[in-house]
Amino acid sequence: MRRENQSSVSEFLLLGLPIQPEEQGMYCTLFLAMYLTTLLGNLLIILLIRLDSHLHTPMYFFLSHLALTDISLSSVTAPKMLMNMLTQTQSISYAGCICQEFFFVLFADLDSFLLTSMAYDRYVAICHPLHYPRIMSQNLCFLLVIVSWILSSANALLHTLLLAQLSFLRGNTLPHFFCDLSALLKLSSSDTTINQLAILTEGSAIVTLPLMCILVSYGHIGATILRRPSIKGICKALSTCGSHLSVVSLYYGAIIALYFVPSSNSSKDKDVIMSVLYTLVTPMLNPFIYSLRNRDMKGALRNILRRGIISL
């Protein structure tokens, strides 16, 4: 272990995933396939929304930003993990670790805010359909995305600045495949009370407040459907909200299991596995959820393919 000014380390060692050395090649191939699927699937969503004018609506505007965020979130951790598995190295520089932590928090928070904006969009569309064009204006959509970026960046910057003040004299080995904030705090030899307080207050608010907004939005949606029950109304609500609810369940289910379920020292492997679900599996599944459950996306894909065949 090399130190700088006897106060911190110059690099960290990432132990990676809890798999046997002889299985490294198989898992590396699997995770590479998952990462490429995430990239191609989400890029396809962005391309379809860009090319099909029928998808130029607030809902798909937010979806395109969600797809870009999912690409970014996976790209923060997956390339380094794959490179370490291929080269059999474990090191990451101190600066690289701090940067990875910053961008991971940034894009994870951004995911949460974008899902909340999409829930609000569905609430207005179903509960106030006559006022939908006026309420969900282009200016409001841009404002929601900009505010999401500002809040996410501010939260990520706060945690990064607090993390940069810590010393790591106990060691430099992280039982993880990326620089997870909680793992870094456990490794630090400094007093992490302020860091823990920031996670408990601001960090929890970033997760719980958007989740509460989503639940309230869908509560109003459910109440609206029950007040005017009809097969057509229920089918419409399911077609417009089903995909979003599936993504919300995956996203918050992984976060709750990873950060809110009490863990012991013997559950480190569980935390690492849940992080894989959160950073790789969920972003990979989102394109499938929106393409298989959404008629507009399937229609846009057929139109693009038809146009491509005709042009040939």
mmCIF file of N, CA and C in Angstrom, residues 109 112 155 159 196-212 252 255 259-260:
data_model
loop_
_atom_site.group_PDB
_atom_site.id
_atom_site.type_symbol
_atom_site.label_atom_id
_atom_site.label_comp_id
_atom_site.label_asym_id
_atom_site.label_seq_id
_atom_site.Cartn_x
_atom_site.Cartn_y
_atom_site.Cartn_z
ATOM 1 N N ASP A 109 -29.021 9.044 -8.399
ATOM 2 C CA ASP A 109 -30.002 10.054 -7.983
ATOM 3 C C ASP A 109 -30.826 10.539 -9.163
ATOM 4 N N SER A 112 -33.682 8.338 -9.977
ATOM 5 C CA SER A 112 -34.787 8.499 -9.041
ATOM 6 C C SER A 112 -35.658 9.692 -9.414
ATOM 7 N N ASN A 155 -26.065 16.748 -4.647
ATOM 8 C CA ASN A 155 -25.958 15.651 -3.681
ATOM 9 C C ASN A 155 -24.676 14.856 -3.889
ATOM 10 N N HIS A 159 -21.417 14.546 -1.113
ATOM 11 C CA HIS A 159 -20.846 13.292 -0.610
ATOM 12 C C HIS A 159 -19.391 13.131 -1.037
ATOM 13 N N GLN A 196 -22.050 9.978 7.578
ATOM 14 C CA GLN A 196 -23.218 9.160 7.864
ATOM 15 C C GLN A 196 -24.459 10.018 8.029
ATOM 16 N N LEU A 197 -24.284 11.195 8.661
ATOM 17 C CA LEU A 197 -25.413 12.111 8.844
ATOM 18 C C LEU A 197 -25.912 12.630 7.497
ATOM 19 N N ALA A 198 -24.989 12.911 6.584
ATOM 20 C CA ALA A 198 -25.379 13.376 5.250
ATOM 21 C C ALA A 198 -26.149 12.298 4.502
ATOM 22 N N ILE A 199 -25.707 11.050 4.640
ATOM 23 C CA ILE A 199 -26.417 9.940 3.996
ATOM 24 C C ILE A 199 -27.804 9.774 4.606
ATOM 25 N N LEU A 200 -27.863 9.878 5.941
ATOM 26 C CA LEU A 200 -29.131 9.669 6.634
ATOM 27 C C LEU A 200 -30.156 10.746 6.297
ATOM 28 N N THR A 201 -29.702 11.983 6.141
ATOM 29 C CA THR A 201 -30.620 13.097 5.887
ATOM 30 C C THR A 201 -30.817 13.330 4.394
ATOM 31 N N GLU A 202 -29.809 13.934 3.778
ATOM 32 C CA GLU A 202 -29.949 14.284 2.360
ATOM 33 C C GLU A 202 -30.030 13.051 1.473
ATOM 34 N N GLY A 203 -29.160 12.067 1.746
ATOM 35 C CA GLY A 203 -29.170 10.862 0.919
ATOM 36 C C GLY A 203 -30.490 10.121 0.980
ATOM 37 N N SER A 204 -31.032 9.977 2.199
ATOM 38 C CA SER A 204 -32.323 9.289 2.350
ATOM 39 C C SER A 204 -33.450 10.086 1.699
ATOM 40 N N ALA A 205 -33.374 11.411 1.812
ATOM 41 C CA ALA A 205 -34.413 12.246 1.210
ATOM 42 C C ALA A 205 -34.433 12.104 -0.301
ATOM 43 N N ILE A 206 -33.261 11.947 -0.898
ATOM 44 C CA ILE A 206 -33.170 11.785 -2.350
ATOM 45 C C ILE A 206 -33.899 10.517 -2.794
ATOM 46 N N VAL A 207 -33.936 9.519 -1.921
ATOM 47 C CA VAL A 207 -34.585 8.247 -2.261
ATOM 48 C C VAL A 207 -36.043 8.232 -1.803
ATOM 49 N N THR A 208 -36.286 8.602 -0.537
ATOM 50 C CA THR A 208 -37.626 8.431 0.032
ATOM 51 C C THR A 208 -38.634 9.454 -0.492
ATOM 52 N N LEU A 209 -38.222 10.710 -0.652
ATOM 53 C CA LEU A 209 -39.173 11.724 -1.124
ATOM 54 C C LEU A 209 -39.656 11.434 -2.552
ATOM 55 N N PRO A 210 -38.772 11.137 -3.497
ATOM 56 C CA PRO A 210 -39.280 10.756 -4.829
ATOM 57 C C PRO A 210 -40.175 9.519 -4.784
ATOM 58 N N LEU A 211 -39.811 8.536 -3.962
ATOM 59 C CA LEU A 211 -40.642 7.339 -3.853
ATOM 60 C C LEU A 211 -42.023 7.690 -3.312
ATOM 61 N N MET A 212 -42.091 8.573 -2.310
ATOM 62 C CA MET A 212 -43.383 8.992 -1.773
ATOM 63 C C MET A 212 -44.198 9.725 -2.841
ATOM 64 N N TYR A 252 -36.436 0.589 -7.137
ATOM 65 C CA TYR A 252 -36.535 0.795 -5.694
ATOM 66 C C TYR A 252 -36.432 -0.513 -4.931
ATOM 67 N N ILE A 255 -32.728 -0.939 -4.468
ATOM 68 C CA ILE A 255 -32.191 0.041 -3.508
ATOM 69 C C ILE A 255 -32.568 -0.337 -2.079
ATOM 70 N N TYR A 259 -29.659 -0.992 0.566
ATOM 71 C CA TYR A 259 -29.282 0.043 1.518
ATOM 72 C C TYR A 259 -30.178 0.139 2.752
ATOM 73 N N PHE A 260 -31.394 -0.418 2.695
ATOM 74 C CA PHE A 260 -32.326 -0.238 3.807
ATOM 75 C C PHE A 260 -32.581 -1.520 4.589
#
